[in-house]
PDB file of C-alpha atoms in Angstrom:
ATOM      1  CA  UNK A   1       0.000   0.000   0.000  1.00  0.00           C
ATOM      2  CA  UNK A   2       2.525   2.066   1.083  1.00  0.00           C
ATOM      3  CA  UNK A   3       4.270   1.707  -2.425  1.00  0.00           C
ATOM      4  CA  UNK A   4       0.991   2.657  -4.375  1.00  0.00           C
ATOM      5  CA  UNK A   5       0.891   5.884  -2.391  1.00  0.00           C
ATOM      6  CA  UNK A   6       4.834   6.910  -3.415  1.00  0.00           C
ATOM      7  CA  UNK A   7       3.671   7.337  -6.899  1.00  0.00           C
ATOM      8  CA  UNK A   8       1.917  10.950  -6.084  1.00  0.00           C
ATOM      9  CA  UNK A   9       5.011  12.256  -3.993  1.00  0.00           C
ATOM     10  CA  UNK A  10       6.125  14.685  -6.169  1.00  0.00           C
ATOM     11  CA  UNK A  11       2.443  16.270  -6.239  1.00  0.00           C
ATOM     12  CA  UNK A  12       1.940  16.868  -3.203  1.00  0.00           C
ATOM     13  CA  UNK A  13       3.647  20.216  -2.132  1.00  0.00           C
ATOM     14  CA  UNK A  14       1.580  21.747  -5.165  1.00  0.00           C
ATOM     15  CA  UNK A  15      -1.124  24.870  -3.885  1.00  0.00           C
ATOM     16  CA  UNK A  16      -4.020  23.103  -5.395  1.00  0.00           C
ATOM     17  CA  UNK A  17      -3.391  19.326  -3.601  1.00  0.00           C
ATOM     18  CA  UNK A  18      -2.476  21.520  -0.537  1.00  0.00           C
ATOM     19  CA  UNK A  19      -5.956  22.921  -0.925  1.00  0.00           C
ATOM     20  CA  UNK A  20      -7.397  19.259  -1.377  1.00  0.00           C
ATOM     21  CA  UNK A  21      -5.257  18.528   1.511  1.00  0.00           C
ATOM     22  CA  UNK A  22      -7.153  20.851   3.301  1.00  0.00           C
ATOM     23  CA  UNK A  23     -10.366  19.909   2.676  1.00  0.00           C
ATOM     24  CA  UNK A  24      -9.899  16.228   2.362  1.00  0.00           C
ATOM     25  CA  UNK A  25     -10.073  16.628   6.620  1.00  0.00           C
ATOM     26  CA  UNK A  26     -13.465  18.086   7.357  1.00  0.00           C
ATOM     27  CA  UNK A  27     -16.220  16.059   8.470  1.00  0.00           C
ATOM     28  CA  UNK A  28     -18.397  16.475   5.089  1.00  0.00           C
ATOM     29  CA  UNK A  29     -15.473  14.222   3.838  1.00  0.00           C
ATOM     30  CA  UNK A  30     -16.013  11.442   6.289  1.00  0.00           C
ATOM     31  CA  UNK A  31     -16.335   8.125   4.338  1.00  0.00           C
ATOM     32  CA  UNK A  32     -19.209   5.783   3.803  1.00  0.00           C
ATOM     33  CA  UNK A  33     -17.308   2.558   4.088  1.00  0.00           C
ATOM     34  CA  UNK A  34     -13.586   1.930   4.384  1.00  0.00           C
ATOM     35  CA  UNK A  35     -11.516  -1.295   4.147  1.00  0.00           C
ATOM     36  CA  UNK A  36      -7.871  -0.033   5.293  1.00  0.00           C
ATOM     37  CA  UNK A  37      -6.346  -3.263   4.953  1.00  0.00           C
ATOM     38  CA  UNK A  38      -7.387  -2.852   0.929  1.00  0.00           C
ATOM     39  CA  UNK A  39      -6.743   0.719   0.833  1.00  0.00           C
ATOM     40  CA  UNK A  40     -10.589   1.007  -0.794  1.00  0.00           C
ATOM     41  CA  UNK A  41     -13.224   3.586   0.293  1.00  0.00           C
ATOM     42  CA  UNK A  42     -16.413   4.993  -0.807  1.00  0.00           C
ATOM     43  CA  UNK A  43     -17.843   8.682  -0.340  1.00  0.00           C
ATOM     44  CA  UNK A  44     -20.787  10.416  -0.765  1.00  0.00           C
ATOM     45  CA  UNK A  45     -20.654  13.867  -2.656  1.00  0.00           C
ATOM     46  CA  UNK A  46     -22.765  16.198  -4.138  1.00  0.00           C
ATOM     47  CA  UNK A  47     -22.687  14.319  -7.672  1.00  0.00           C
ATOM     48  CA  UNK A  48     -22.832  10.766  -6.777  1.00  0.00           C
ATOM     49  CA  UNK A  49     -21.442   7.954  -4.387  1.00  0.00           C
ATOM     50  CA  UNK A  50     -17.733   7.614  -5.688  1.00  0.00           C
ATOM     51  CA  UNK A  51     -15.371   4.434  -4.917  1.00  0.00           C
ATOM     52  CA  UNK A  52     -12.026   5.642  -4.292  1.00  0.00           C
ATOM     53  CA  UNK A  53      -8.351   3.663  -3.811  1.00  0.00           C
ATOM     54  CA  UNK A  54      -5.160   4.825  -3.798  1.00  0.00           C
ATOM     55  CA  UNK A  55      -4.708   5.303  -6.689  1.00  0.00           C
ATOM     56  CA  UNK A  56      -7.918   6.330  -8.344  1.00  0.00           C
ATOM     57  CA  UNK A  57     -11.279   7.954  -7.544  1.00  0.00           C
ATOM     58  CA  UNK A  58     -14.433   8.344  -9.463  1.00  0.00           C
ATOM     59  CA  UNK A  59     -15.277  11.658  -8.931  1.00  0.00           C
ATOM     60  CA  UNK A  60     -15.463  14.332 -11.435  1.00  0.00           C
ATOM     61  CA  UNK A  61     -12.149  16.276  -9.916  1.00  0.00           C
ATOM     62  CA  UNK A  62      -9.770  13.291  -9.831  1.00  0.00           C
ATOM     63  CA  UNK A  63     -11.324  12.301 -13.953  1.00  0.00           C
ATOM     64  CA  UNK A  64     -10.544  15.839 -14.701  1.00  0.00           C
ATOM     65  CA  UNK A  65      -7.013  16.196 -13.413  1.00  0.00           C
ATOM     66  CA  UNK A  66      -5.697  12.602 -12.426  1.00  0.00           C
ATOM     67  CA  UNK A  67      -4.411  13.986  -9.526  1.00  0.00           C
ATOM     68  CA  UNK A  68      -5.524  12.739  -6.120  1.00  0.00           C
ATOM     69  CA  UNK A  69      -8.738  14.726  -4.872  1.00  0.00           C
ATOM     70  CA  UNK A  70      -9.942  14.820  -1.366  1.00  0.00           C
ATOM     71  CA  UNK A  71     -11.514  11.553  -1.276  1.00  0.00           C
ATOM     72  CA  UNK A  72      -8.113   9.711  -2.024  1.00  0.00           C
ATOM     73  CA  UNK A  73      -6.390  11.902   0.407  1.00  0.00           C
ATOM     74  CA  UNK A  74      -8.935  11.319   2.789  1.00  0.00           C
ATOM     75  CA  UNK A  75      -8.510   7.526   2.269  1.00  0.00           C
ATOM     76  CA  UNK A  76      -4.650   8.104   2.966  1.00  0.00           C
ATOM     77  CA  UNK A  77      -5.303  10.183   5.881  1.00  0.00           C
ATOM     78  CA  UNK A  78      -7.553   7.110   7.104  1.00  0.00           C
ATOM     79  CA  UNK A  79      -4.533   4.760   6.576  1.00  0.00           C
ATOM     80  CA  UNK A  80      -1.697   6.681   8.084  1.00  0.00           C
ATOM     81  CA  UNK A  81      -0.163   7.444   5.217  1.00  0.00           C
ATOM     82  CA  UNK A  82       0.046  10.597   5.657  1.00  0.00           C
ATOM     83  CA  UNK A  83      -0.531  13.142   9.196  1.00  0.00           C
ATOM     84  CA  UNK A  84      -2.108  16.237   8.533  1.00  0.00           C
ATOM     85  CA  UNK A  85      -3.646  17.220  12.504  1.00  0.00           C
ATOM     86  CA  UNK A  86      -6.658  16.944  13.473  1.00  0.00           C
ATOM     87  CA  UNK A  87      -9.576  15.250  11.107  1.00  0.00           C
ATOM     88  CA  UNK A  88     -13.113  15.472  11.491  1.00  0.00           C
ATOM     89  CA  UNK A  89     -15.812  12.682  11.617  1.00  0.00           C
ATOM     90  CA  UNK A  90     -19.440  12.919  11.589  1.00  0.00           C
ATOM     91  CA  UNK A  91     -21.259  10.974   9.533  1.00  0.00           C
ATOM     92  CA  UNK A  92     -24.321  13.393   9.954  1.00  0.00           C
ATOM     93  CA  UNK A  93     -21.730  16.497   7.615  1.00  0.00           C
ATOM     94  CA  UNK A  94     -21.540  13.628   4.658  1.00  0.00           C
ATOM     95  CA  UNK A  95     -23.305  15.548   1.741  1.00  0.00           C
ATOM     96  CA  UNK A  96     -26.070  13.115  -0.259  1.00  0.00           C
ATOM     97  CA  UNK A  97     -26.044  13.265  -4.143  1.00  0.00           C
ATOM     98  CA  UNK A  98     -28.394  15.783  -5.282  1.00  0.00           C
ATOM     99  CA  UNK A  99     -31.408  14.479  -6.009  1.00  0.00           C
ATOM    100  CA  UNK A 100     -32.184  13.124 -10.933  1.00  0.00           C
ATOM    101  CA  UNK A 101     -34.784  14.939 -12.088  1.00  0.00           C
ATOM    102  CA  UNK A 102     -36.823  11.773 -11.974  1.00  0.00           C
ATOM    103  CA  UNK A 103     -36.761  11.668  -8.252  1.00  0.00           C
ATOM    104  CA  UNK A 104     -37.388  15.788  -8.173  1.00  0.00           C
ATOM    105  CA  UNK A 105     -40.438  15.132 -10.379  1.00  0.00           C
ATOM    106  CA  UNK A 106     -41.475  12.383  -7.932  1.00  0.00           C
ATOM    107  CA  UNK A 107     -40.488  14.136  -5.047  1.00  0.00           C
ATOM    108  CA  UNK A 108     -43.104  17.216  -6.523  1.00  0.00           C
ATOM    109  CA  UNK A 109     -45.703  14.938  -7.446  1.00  0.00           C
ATOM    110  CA  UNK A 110     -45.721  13.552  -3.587  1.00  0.00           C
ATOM    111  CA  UNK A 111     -45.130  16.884  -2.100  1.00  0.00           C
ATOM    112  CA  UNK A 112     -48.051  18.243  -3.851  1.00  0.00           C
ATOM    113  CA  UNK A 113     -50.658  15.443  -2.991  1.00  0.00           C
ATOM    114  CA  UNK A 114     -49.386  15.696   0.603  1.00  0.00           C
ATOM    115  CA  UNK A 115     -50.118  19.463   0.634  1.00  0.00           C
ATOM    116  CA  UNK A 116     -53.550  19.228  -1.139  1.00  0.00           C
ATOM    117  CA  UNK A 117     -54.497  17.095   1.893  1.00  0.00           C
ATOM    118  CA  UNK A 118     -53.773  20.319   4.260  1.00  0.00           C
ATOM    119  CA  UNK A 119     -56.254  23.047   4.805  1.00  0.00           C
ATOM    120  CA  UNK A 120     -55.800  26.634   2.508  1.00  0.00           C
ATOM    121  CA  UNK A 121     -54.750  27.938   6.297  1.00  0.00           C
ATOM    122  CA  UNK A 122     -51.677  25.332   6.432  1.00  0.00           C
ATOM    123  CA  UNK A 123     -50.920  25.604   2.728  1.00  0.00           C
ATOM    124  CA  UNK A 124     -50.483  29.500   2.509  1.00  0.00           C
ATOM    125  CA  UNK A 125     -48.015  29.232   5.789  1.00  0.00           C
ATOM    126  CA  UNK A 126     -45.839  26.942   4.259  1.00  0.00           C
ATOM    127  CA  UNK A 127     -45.765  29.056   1.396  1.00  0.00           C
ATOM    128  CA  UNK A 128     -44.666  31.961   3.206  1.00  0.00           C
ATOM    129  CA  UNK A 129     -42.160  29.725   5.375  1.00  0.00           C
ATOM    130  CA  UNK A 130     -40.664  29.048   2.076  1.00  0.00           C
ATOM    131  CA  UNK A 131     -40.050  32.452   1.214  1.00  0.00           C
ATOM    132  CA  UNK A 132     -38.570  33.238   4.554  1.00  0.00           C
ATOM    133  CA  UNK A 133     -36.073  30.404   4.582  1.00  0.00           C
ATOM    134  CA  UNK A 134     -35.179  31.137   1.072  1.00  0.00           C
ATOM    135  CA  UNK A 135     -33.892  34.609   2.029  1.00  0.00           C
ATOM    136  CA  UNK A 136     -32.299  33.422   5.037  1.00  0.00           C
ATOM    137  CA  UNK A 137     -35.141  34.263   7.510  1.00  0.00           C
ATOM    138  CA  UNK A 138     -36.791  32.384  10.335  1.00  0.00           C
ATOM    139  CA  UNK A 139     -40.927  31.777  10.126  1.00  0.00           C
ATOM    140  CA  UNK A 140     -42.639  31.845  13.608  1.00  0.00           C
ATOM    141  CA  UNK A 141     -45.574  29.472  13.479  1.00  0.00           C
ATOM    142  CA  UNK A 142     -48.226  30.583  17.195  1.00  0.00           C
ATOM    143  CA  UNK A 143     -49.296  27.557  16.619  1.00  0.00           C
ATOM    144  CA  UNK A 144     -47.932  24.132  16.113  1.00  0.00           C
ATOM    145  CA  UNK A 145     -50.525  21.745  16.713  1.00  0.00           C
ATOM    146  CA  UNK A 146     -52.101  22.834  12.992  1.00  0.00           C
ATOM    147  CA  UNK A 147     -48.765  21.984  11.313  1.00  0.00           C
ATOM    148  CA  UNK A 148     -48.546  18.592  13.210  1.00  0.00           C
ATOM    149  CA  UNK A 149     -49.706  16.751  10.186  1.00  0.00           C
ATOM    150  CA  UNK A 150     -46.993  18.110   8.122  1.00  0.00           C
ATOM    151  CA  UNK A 151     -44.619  17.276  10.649  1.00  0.00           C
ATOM    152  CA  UNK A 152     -45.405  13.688  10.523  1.00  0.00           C
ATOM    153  CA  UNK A 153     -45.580  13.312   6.634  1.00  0.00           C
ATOM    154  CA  UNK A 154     -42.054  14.928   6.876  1.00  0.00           C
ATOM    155  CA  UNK A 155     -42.599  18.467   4.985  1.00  0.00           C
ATOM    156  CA  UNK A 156     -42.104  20.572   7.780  1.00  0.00           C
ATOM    157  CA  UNK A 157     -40.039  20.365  10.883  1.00  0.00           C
ATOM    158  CA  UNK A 158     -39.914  22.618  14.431  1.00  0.00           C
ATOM    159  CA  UNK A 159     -36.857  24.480  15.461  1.00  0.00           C
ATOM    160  CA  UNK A 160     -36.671  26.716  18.893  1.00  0.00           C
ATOM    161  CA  UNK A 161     -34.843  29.824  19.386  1.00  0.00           C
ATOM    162  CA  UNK A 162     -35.988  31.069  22.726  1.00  0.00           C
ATOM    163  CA  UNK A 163     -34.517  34.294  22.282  1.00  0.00           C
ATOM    164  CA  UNK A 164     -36.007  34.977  18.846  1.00  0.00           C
ATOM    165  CA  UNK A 165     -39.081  34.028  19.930  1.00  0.00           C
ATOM    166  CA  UNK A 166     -39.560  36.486  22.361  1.00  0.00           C
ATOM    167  CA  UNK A 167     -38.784  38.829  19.967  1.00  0.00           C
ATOM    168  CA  UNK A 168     -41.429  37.745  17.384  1.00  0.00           C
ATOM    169  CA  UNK A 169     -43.527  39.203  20.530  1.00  0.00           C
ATOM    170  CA  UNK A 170     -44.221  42.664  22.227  1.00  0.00           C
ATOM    171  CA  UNK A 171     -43.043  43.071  25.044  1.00  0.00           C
ATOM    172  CA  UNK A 172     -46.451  44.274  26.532  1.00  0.00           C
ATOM    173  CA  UNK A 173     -47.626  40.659  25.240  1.00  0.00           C
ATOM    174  CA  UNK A 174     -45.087  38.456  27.192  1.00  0.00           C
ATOM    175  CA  UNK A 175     -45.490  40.394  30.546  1.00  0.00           C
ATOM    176  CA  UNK A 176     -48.993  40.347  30.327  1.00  0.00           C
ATOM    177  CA  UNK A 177     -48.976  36.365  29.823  1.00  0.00           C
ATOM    178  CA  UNK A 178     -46.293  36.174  32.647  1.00  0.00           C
ATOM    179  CA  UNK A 179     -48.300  37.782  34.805  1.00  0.00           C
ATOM    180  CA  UNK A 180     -51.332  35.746  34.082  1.00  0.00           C
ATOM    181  CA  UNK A 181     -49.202  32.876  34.969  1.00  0.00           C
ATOM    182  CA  UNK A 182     -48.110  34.549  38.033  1.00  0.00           C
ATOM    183  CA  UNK A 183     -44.585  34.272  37.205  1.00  0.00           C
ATOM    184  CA  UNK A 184     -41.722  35.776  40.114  1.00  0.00           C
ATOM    185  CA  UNK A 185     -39.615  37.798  38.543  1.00  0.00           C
ATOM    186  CA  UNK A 186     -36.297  38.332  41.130  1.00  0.00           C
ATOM    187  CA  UNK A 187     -37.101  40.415  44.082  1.00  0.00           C
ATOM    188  CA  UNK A 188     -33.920  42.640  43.255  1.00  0.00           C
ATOM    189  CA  UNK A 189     -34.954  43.597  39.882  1.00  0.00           C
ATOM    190  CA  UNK A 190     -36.225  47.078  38.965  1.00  0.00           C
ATOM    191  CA  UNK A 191     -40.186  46.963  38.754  1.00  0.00           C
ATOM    192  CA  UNK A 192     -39.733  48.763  35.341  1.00  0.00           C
ATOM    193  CA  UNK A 193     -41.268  46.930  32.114  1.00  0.00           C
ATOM    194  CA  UNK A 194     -37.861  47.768  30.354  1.00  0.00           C
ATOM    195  CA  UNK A 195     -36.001  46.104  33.340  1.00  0.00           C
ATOM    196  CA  UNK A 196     -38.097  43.102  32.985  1.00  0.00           C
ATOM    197  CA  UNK A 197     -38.147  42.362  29.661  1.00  0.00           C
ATOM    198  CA  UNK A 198     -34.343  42.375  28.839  1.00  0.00           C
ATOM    199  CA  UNK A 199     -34.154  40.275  32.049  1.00  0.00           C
ATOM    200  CA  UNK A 200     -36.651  38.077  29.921  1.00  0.00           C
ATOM    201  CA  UNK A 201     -34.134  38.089  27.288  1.00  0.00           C
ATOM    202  CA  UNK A 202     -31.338  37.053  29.531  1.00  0.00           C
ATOM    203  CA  UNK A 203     -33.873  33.572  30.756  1.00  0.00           C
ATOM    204  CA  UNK A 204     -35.073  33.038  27.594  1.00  0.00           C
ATOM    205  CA  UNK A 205     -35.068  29.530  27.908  1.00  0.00           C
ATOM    206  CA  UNK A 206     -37.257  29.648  31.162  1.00  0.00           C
ATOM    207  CA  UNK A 207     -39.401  32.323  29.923  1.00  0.00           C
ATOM    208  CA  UNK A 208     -40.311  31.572  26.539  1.00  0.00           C
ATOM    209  CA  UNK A 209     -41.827  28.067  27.337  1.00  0.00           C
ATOM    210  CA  UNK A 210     -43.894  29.321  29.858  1.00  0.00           C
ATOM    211  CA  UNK A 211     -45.266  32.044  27.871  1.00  0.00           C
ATOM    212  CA  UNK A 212     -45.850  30.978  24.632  1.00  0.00           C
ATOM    213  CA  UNK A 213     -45.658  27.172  24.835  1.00  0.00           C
ATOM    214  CA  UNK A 214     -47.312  26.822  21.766  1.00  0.00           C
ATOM    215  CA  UNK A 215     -45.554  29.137  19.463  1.00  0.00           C
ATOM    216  CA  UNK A 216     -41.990  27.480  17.388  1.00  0.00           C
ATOM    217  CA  UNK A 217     -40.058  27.831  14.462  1.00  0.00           C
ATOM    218  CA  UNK A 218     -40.809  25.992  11.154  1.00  0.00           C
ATOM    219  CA  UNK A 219     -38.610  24.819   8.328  1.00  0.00           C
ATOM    220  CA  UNK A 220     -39.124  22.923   5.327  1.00  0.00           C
ATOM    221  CA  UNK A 221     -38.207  19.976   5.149  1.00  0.00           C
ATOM    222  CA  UNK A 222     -37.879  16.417   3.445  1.00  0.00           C
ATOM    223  CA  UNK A 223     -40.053  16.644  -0.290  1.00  0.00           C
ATOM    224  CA  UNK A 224     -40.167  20.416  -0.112  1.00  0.00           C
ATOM    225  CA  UNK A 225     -36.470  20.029   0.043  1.00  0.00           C
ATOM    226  CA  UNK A 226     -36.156  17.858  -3.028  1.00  0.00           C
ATOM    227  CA  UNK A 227     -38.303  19.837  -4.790  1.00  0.00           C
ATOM    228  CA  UNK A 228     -38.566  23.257  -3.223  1.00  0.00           C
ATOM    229  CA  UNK A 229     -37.961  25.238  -6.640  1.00  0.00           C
ATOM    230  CA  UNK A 230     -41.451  24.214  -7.977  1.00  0.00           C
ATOM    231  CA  UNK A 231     -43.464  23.407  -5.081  1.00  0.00           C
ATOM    232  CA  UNK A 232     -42.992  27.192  -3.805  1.00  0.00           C
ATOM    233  CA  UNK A 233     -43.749  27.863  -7.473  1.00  0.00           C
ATOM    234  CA  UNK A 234     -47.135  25.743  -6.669  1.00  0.00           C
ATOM    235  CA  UNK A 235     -47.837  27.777  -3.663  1.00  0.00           C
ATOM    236  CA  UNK A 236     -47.258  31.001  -5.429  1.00  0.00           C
ATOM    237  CA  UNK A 237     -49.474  30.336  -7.995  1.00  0.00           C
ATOM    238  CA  UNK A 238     -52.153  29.183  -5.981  1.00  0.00           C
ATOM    239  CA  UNK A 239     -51.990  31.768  -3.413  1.00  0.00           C
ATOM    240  CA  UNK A 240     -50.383  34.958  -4.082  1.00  0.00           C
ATOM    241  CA  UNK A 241     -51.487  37.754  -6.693  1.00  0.00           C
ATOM    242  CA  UNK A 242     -49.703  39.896  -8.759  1.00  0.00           C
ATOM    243  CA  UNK A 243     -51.120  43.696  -9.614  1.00  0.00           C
ATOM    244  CA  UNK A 244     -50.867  44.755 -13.214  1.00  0.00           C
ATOM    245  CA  UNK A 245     -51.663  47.420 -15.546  1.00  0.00           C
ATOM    246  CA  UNK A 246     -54.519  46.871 -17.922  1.00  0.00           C
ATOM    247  CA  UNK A 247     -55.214  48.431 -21.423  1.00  0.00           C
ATOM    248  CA  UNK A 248     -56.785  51.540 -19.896  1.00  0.00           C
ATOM    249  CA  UNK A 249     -54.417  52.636 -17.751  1.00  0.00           C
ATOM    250  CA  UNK A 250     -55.856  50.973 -14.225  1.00  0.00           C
ATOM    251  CA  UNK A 251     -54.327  48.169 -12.696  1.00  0.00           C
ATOM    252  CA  UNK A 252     -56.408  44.404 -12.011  1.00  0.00           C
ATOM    253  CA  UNK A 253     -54.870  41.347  -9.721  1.00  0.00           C
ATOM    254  CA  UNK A 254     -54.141  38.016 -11.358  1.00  0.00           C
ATOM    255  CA  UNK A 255     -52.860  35.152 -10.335  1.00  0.00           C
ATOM    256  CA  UNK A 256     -49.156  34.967  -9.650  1.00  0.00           C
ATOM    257  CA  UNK A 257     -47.155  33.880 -12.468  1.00  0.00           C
ATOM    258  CA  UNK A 258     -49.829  34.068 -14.897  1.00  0.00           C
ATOM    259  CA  UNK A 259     -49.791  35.413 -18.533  1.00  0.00           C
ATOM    260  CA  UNK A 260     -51.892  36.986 -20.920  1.00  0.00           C
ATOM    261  CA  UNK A 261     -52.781  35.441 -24.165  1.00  0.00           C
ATOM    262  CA  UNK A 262     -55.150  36.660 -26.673  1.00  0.00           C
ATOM    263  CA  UNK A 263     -57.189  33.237 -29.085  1.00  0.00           C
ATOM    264  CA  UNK A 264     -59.373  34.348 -31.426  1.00  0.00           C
ATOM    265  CA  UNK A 265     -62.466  32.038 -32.064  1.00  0.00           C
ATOM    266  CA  UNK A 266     -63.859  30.366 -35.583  1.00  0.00           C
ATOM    267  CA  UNK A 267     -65.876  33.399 -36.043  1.00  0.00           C
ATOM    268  CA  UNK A 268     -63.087  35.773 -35.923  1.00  0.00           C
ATOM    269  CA  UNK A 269     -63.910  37.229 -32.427  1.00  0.00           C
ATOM    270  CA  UNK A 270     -60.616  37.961 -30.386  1.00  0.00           C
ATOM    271  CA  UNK A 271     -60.668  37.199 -26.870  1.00  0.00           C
ATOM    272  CA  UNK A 272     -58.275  37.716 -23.700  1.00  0.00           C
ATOM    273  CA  UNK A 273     -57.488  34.799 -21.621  1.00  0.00           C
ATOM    274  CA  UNK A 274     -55.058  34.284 -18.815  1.00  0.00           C
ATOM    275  CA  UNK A 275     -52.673  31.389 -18.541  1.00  0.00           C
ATOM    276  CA  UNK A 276     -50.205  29.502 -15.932  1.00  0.00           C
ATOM    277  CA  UNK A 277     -46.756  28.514 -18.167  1.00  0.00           C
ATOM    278  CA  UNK A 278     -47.258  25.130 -20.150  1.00  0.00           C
ATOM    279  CA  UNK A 279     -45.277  23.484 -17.153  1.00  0.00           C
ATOM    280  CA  UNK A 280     -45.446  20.334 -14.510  1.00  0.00           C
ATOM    281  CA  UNK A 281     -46.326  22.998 -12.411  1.00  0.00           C
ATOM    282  CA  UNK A 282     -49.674  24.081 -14.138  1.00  0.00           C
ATOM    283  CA  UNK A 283     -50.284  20.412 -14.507  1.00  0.00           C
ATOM    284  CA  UNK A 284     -50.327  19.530 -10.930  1.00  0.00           C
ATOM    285  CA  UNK A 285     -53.072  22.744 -10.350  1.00  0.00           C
ATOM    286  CA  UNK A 286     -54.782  21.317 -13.178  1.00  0.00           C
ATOM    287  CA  UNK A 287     -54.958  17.798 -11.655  1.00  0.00           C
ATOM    288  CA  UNK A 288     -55.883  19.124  -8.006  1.00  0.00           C
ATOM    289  CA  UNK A 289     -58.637  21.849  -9.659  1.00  0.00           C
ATOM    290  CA  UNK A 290     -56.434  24.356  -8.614  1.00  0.00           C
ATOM    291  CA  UNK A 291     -55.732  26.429 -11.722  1.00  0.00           C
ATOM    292  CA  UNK A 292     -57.462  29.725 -10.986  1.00  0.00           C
ATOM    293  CA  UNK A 293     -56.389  30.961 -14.707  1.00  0.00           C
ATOM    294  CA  UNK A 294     -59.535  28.834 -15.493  1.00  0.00           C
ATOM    295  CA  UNK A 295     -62.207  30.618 -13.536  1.00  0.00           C
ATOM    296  CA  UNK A 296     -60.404  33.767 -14.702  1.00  0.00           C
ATOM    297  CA  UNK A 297     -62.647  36.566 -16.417  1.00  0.00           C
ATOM    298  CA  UNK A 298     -61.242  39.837 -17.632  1.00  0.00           C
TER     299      UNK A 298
END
């Protein structure tokens, strides 16, 4: 084994195996399986699941250059070949392939039947959760008990932040509740609302169970992972409304996403009709009579 590795001394000491190097230690890089006796590995990436030796990996970096990537230098590392420090392991940081199209189309398909089974209430939250984790935002949720379905088909799961959820609230609202619990605040602290709100702040994790024990944070999830692209697209479409201008000047709401056409019928009389995109999309409000281009009237 030892002899197999020799044959990529002289690359080592270059900047971009130093930067493999580098990476071939974090915990993403952790392998699936490893036989060290064989000097054989396998690791899950982005693109695939790619069977690595010493000497050659099938990942699209080592193809490319025929060099060794991270996943042979991990395998090394994993040998003692070579000592680079610490190494990280968690099997929980090891990226899955992305997902064909095939199982995003199935994953939408599912997502969407799942969701048609959830009341307009539910399905408009999730929507907005979307948007709000798609910019980088948290979405509160007051109550969880209405999302517990989604929770157990595995769209949607709860998160707490204590802190932020006191936040989401006035502060007249969580005194008020504390005191209709009857809650001691410290018999040293100022009386003042101020006072005993940031020293709400400071116990969050006491003090936001108490008051708002049904109130969490929601992400997506599962399907809406695999597919979150469209299915927000589905949500959109069904939900939100877009304000445009009209012939005269004025402005009407439409559908989001939706398009004007114009047909004109067998006796020559032109008429204006509004249409989704010609997509899987539109065929999955179609299928659930959700298409509200087809009730449409100008």
């Amino acid at each position: 084994m030892l002899e197999v590795w020799k044959k990529w001394d002289e690359v080592h000491s270059e900047l971009d195996q130093k930067k493999r190097i580098v990476s071939a230690k974090k915990s993403e890089n952790t392998p699936l399986s490893i036989d060290k006796a064989a000097g054989t590995a396998t690791f899950s990436g982005s693109h695939g699941i790619y069977s690595t030796t010493l000497e050659m990996c099938k990942c699209g970096d080592f193809i490319r250059r025929n060099k060794p990537c991270k996943h042979i230098y991990r395998l090394a590392i994993e040998c003692g070949l070579i000592n680079v420090g610490t190494v990280s392991s968690d099997v929980k940081a090891i990226k899955a392939p992305a997902p064909t199209p095939s199982e995003r189309k199935k994953a939408l398909d599912r997502a969407v039947d799942l969701l048609e089974s959830y009341t307009d209430e539910v399905q408009s939250k999730i929507c907005e959760m979307m948007y709000l984790t798609n910019t980088g935002k948290m979405c509160p949720c007051e109550n969880v008990e209405k999302f517990q379905k989604a929770i157990a088909d595995g769209l949607v799961e709860t998160y707490q932040n204590d802190e932020q959820a006191l936040h989401e609230h006035t502060q007249k609202l969580t005194l008020e509740k504390l005191a209709a619990l009857a809650f001691s605040f410290p018999a040293d602290l100022k009386t003042t609302k101020k006072a005993r709100f940031e020293w709400c702040l400071t116990h969050a994790s006491e003090v936001a169970p108490l008051a708002y024990p049904d109130f969490a944070f929601i992400r997506p999830t599962g399907l809406l992972e695999v597919a979150k692209k469209k299915v927000y697209t589905y949500l959109l479409r069904k939900y939100r409304d877009s304000t445009v201008m009209n012939g005269d000047g004025g402005f009407i709401t439409i559908p989001h996403g939706a398009e004007f056409s114009t047909s004109v019928s067998v006796s020559g009389v032109s008429e204006l009709r509004l249409q989704f995109p010609d997509d899987d999309v539109t065929d999955l409000l179609n299928k659930h009579g959700s298409n509200r281009c087809a009730d449409w009237k100008p």
